[in-house]
Coordinates of C-alpha atoms in Angstrom, one line a residue:
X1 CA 8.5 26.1 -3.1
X2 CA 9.8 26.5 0.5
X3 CA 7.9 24.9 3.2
X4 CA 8.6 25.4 6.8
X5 CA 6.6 22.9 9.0
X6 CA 6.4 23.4 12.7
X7 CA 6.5 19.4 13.9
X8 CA 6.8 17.2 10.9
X9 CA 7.4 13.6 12.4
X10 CA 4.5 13.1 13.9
X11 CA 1.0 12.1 12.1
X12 CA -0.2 15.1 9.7
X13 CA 3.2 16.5 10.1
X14 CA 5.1 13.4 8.9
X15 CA 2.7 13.4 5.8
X16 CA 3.0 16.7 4.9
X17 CA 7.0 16.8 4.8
X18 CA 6.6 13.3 2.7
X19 CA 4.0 15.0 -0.6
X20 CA 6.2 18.1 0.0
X21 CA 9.4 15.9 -0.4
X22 CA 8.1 14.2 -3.4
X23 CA 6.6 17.7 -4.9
X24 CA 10.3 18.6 -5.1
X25 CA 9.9 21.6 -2.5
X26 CA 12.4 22.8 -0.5
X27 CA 11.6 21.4 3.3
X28 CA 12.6 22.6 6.9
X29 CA 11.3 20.9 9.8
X30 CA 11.3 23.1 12.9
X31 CA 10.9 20.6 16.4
X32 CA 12.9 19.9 19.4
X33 CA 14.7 17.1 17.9
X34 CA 13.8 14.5 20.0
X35 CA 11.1 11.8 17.9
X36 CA 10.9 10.7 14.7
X37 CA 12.8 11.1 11.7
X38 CA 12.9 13.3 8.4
X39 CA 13.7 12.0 5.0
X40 CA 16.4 12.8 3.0
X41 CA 17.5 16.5 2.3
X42 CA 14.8 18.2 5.0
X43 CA 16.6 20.6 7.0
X44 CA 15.6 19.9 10.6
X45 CA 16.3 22.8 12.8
X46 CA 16.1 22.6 16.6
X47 CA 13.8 24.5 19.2
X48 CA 11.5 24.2 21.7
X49 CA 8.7 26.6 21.0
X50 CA 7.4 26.9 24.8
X51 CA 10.4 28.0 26.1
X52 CA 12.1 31.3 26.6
X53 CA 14.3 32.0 23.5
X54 CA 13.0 28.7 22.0
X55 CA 12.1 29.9 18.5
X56 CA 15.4 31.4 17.9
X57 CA 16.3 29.0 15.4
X58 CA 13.9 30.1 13.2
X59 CA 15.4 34.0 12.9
X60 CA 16.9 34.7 9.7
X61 CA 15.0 32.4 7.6
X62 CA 12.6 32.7 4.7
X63 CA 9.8 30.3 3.3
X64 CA 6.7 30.3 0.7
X65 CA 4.4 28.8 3.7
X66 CA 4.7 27.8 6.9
X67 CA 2.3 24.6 7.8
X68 CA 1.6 24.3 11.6
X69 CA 0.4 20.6 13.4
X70 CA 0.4 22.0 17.4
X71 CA -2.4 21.1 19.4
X72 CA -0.9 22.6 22.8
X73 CA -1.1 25.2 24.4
X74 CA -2.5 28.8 21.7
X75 CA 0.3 30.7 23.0
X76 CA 2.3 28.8 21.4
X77 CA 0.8 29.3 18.0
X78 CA 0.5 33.0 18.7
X79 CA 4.3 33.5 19.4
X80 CA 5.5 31.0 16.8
X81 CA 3.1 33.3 14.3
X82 CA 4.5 36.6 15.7
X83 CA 8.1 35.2 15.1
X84 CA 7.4 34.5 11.5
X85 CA 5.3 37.2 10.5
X86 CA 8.1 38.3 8.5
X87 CA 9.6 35.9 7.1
X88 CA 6.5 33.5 5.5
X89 CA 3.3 35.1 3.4
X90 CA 0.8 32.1 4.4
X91 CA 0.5 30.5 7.7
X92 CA -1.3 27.2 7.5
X93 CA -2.6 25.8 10.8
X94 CA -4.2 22.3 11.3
X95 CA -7.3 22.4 13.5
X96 CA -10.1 19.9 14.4
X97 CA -13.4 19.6 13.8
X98 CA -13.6 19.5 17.3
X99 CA -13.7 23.4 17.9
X100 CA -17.5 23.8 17.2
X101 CA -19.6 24.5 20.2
X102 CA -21.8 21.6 21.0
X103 CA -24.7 21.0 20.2
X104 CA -23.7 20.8 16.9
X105 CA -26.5 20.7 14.1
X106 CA -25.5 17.2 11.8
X107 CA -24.7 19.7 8.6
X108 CA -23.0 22.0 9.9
X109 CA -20.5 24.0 7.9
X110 CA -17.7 26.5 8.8
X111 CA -20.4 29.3 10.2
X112 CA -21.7 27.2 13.1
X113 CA -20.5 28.9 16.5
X114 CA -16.9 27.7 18.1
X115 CA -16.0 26.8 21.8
X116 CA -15.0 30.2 23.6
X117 CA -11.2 30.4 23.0
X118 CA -8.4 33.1 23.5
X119 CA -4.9 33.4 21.3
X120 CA -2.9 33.2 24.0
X121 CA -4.4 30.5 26.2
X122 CA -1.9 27.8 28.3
X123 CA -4.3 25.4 28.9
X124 CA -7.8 24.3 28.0
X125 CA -9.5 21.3 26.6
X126 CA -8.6 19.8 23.4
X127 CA -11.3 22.1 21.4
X128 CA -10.8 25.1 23.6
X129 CA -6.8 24.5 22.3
X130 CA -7.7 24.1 18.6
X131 CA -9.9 26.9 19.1
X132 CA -7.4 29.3 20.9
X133 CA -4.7 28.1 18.0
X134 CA -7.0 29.2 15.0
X135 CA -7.3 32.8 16.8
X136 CA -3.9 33.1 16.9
X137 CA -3.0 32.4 13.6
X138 CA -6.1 35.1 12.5
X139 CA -4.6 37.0 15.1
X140 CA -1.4 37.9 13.4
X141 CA -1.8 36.7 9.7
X142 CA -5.6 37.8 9.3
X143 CA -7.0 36.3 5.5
X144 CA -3.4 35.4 5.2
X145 CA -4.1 32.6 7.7
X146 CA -5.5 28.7 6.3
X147 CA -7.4 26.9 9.0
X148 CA -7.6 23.2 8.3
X149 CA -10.5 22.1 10.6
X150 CA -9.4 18.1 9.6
X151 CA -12.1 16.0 10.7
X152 CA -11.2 12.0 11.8
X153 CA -7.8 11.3 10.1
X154 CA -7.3 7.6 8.8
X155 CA -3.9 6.3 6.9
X156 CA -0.6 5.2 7.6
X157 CA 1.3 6.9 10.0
X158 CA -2.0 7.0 12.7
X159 CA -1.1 7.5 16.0
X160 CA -3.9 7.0 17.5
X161 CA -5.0 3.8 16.7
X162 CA -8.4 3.8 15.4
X163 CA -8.3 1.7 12.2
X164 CA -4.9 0.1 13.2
X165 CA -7.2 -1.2 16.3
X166 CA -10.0 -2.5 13.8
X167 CA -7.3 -4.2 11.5
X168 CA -5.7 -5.6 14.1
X169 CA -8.9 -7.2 15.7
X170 CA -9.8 -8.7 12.3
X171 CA -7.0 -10.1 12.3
X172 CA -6.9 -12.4 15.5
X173 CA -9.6 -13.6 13.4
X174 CA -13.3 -15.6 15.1
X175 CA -16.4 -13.8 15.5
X176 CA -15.7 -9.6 15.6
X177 CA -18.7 -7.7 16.8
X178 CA -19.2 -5.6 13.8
X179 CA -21.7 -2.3 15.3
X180 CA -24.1 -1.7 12.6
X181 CA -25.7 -1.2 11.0
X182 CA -23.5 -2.0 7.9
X183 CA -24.4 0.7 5.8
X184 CA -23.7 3.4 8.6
X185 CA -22.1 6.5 6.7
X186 CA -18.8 7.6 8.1
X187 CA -16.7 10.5 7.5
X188 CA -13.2 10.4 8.1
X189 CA -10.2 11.6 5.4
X190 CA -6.8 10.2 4.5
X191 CA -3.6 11.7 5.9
X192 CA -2.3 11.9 2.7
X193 CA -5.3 13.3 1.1
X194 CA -4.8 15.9 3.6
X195 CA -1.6 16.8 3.4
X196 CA -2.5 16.9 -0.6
X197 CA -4.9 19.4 0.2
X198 CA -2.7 21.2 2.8
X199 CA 0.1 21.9 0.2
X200 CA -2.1 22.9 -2.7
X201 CA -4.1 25.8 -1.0
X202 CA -1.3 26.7 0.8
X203 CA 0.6 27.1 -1.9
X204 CA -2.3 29.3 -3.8
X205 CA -2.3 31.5 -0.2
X206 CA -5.8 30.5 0.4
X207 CA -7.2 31.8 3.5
X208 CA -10.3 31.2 5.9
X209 CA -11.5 28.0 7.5
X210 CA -12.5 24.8 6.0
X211 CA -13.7 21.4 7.0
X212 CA -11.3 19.2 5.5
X213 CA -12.5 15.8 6.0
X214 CA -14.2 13.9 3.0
X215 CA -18.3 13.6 2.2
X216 CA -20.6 11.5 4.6
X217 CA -21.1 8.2 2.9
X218 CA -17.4 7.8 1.3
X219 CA -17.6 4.9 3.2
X220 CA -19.7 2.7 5.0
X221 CA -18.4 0.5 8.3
X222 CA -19.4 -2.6 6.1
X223 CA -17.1 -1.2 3.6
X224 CA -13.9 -0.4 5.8
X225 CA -14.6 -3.7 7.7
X226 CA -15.0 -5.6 4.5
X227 CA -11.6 -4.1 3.6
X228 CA -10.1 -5.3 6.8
X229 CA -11.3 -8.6 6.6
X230 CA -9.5 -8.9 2.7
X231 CA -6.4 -7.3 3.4
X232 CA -5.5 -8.9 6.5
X233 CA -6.6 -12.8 4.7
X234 CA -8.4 -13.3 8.0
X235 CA -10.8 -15.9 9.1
X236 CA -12.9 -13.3 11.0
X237 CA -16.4 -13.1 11.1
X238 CA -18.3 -10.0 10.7
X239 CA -20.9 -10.3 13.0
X240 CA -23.5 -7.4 12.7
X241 CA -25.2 -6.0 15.4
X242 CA -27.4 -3.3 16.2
X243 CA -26.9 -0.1 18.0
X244 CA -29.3 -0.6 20.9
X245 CA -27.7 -3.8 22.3
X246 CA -23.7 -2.5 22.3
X247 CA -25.0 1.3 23.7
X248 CA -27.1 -0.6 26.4
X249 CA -23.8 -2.4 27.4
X250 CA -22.3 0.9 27.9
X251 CA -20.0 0.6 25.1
X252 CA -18.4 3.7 24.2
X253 CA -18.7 5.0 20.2
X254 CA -16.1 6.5 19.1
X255 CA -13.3 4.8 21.9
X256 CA -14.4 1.3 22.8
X257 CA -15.3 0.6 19.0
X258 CA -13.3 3.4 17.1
X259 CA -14.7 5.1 13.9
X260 CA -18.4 4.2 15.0
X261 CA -21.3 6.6 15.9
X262 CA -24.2 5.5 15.6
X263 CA -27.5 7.6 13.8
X264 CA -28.9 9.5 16.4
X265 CA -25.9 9.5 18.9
X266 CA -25.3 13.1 20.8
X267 CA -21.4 13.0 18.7
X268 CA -22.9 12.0 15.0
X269 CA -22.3 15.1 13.9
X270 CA -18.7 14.3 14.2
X271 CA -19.7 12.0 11.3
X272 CA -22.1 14.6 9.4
X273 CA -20.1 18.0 9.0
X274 CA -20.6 19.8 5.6
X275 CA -17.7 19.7 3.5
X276 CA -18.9 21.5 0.1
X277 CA -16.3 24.3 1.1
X278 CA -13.5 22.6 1.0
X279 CA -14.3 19.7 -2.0
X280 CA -14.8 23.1 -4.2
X281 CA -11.5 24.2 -3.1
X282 CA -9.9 20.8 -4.8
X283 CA -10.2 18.1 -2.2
X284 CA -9.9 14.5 -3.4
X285 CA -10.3 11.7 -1.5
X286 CA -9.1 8.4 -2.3
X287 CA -11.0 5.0 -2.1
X288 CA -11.2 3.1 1.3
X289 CA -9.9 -0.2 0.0
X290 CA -6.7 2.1 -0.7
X291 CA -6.9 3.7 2.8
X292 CA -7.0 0.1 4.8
X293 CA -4.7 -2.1 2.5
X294 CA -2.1 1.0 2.9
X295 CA -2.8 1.2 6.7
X296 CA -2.3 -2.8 7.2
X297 CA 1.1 -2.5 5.0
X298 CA 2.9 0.3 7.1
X299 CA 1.1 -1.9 10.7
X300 CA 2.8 -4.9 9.7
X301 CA 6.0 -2.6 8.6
X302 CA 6.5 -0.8 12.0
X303 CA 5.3 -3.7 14.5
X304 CA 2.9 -1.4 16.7
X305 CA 1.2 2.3 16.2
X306 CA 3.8 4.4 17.2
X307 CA 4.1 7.2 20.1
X308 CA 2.7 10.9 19.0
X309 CA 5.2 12.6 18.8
X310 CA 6.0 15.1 21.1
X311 CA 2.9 15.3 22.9
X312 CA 1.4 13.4 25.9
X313 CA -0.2 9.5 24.8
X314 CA -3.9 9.7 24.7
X315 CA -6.1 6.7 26.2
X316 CA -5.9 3.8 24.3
X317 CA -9.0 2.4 22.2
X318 CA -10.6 -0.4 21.3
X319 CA -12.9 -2.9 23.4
X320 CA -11.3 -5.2 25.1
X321 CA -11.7 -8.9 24.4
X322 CA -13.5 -10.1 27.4
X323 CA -16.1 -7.7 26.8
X324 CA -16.1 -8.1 23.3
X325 CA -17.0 -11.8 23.9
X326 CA -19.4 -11.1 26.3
X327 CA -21.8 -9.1 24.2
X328 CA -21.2 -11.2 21.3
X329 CA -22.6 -13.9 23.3
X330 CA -25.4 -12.0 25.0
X331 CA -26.7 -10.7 21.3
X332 CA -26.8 -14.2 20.4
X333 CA -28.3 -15.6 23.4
X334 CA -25.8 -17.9 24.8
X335 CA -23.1 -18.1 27.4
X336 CA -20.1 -16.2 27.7
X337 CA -17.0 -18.5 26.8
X338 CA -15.0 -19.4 30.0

């Protein structure tokens, strides 16, 4: 099999070339050349795909399936797609769950509504560019196109910082304000359950969208915190706390605690999509234990979550430790340490 994958050192991207590596397949990386590494035997071919003349590197070739990571600007999914038209059969792109139009139904599948979006957009919101990339791809490969709506994406590799935050916290050890309640459902999928997924459809030339995130309920917080908690040999303690408290102290879900919404929260549907589609279609999803004790290996490996590749740094996450403290000692009724 010959892959061509636009990116392919970042996150998903880096993922992706590393299952298609060890599949055996043939692997091009198409980027400007400037972050990250390939492994062994990837041809890496140079371009910047928002300049003038900047896909010319890709003339001439031919692949089995092209996989596509951008989250820019649609334009440049529509021109990358124009340029290969004839010279892939299957364009796979990686989108969010984030292009539905809010409010979104908890239980939503594929069919619920989308953000307003054009194909050949240069700038817009994150779900407005997800959006405007998935028309583009339909624009020019019609059933021929695979849209990956990935939902929160955990594993090594993250370049965000969502569970590397959570593992590193747990790992300074004392008392970690743990938002409950423990048996909260969350919904998130491995990269490299992903990129498992990615590979396999593509390779069948499966079209049409599909939330590719795993079932509500995989995991629990208790379960990934647990997880933490073991793999890191910590001395934290988990200490449980309600929703009402940490929302009423203007704590952020989803940033200033990563992975958490809580039930009821305007964004919990974030945490409830439907996924039938895509588990019929062959997604697997490993256990969390796996997920964490991998995530924790390849921390302590690299030193720090690395730079996304290519693309402007997002806002860091995580609460910060005064006002971590703060609440934990509000919650339990005593003063804040000095």
């Amino acid at each position: 099999m010959r892959m061509l994958v636009l990116g392919g050192t970042g996150f998903v991207g880096g993922a992706t070339v590393t299952e298609a590596v060890r599949r055996g397949w043939s692997v091009t990386v198409f980027n400007r050349g400037l972050h990250g590494d390939v492994p062994a035997g990837v041809q890496r071919l140079r371009g910047d795909r928002t300049a003038p003349g900047g896909l010319a590197a890709l003339a001439g070739g031919e692949w089995d399936l092209v996989v596509d990571t951008w989250d820019g600007a649609p334009r440049a999914v529509r021109d990358a797609a124009r340029a290969l038209v004839g010279s892939v059969p299957h364009y796979v792109y990686v989108s969010s769950g984030s292009v539905y139009a809010e409010p979104v139904e908890p239980g939503s599948d594929e069919d619920a509504p989308t953000v307003a979006a054009a194909a050949d957009a240069v700038e817009g919101d994150y779900a407005q560019l997800k959006a405007g990339g998935e028309r583009a791809a339909v624009e020019v490969f019609a059933d021929r196109a695979l849209l990956a709506r990935a939902g929160l994406i955990l594993g090594p590799g993250e370049d965000i910082g969502r569970l590397p935050w959570w593992l590193g916290r747990v790992a300074r050890g004392g008392e970690v304000l743990a938002p409950g309640p423990r048996e909260l459902p969350v919904q998130y999928v491995d990269v490299r359950d992903l990129a498992t997924w990615l590979l396999d459809r593509g390779a069948e030339g499966v079209g049409g969208a599909y939330n590719v995130v795993g079932r509500t309920g995989h995991a629990t917080m208790g379960e990934l915190l647990d997880a933490a908690v073991a793999v890191t040999g910590s001395d934290a303690v988990l200490r449980w706390t309600d929703p009402e408290p940490i929302l009423a102290a203007g704590v952020e879900p989803w940033n200033d605690l990563p992975i958490w919404i809580p039930l009821g929260h305007e964004y919990r549907w974030l945490q409830e999509r439907d996924v039938e589609r895509a588990y019929a279609a062959g997604l697997a999803c490993r256990p969390a234990a796996e997920t964490v004790a991998d995530t924790w290996r390849w921390l302590r490996e690299v030193g720090r979550i690395p730079p996304r590749a290519g693309r402007p740094a997002r806002a860091a996450v995580g609460l910060d430790p005064e006002r971590e403290a703060a609440l934990l000692a509000a919650v339990a009724g005593r003063a804040a340490p000095a």
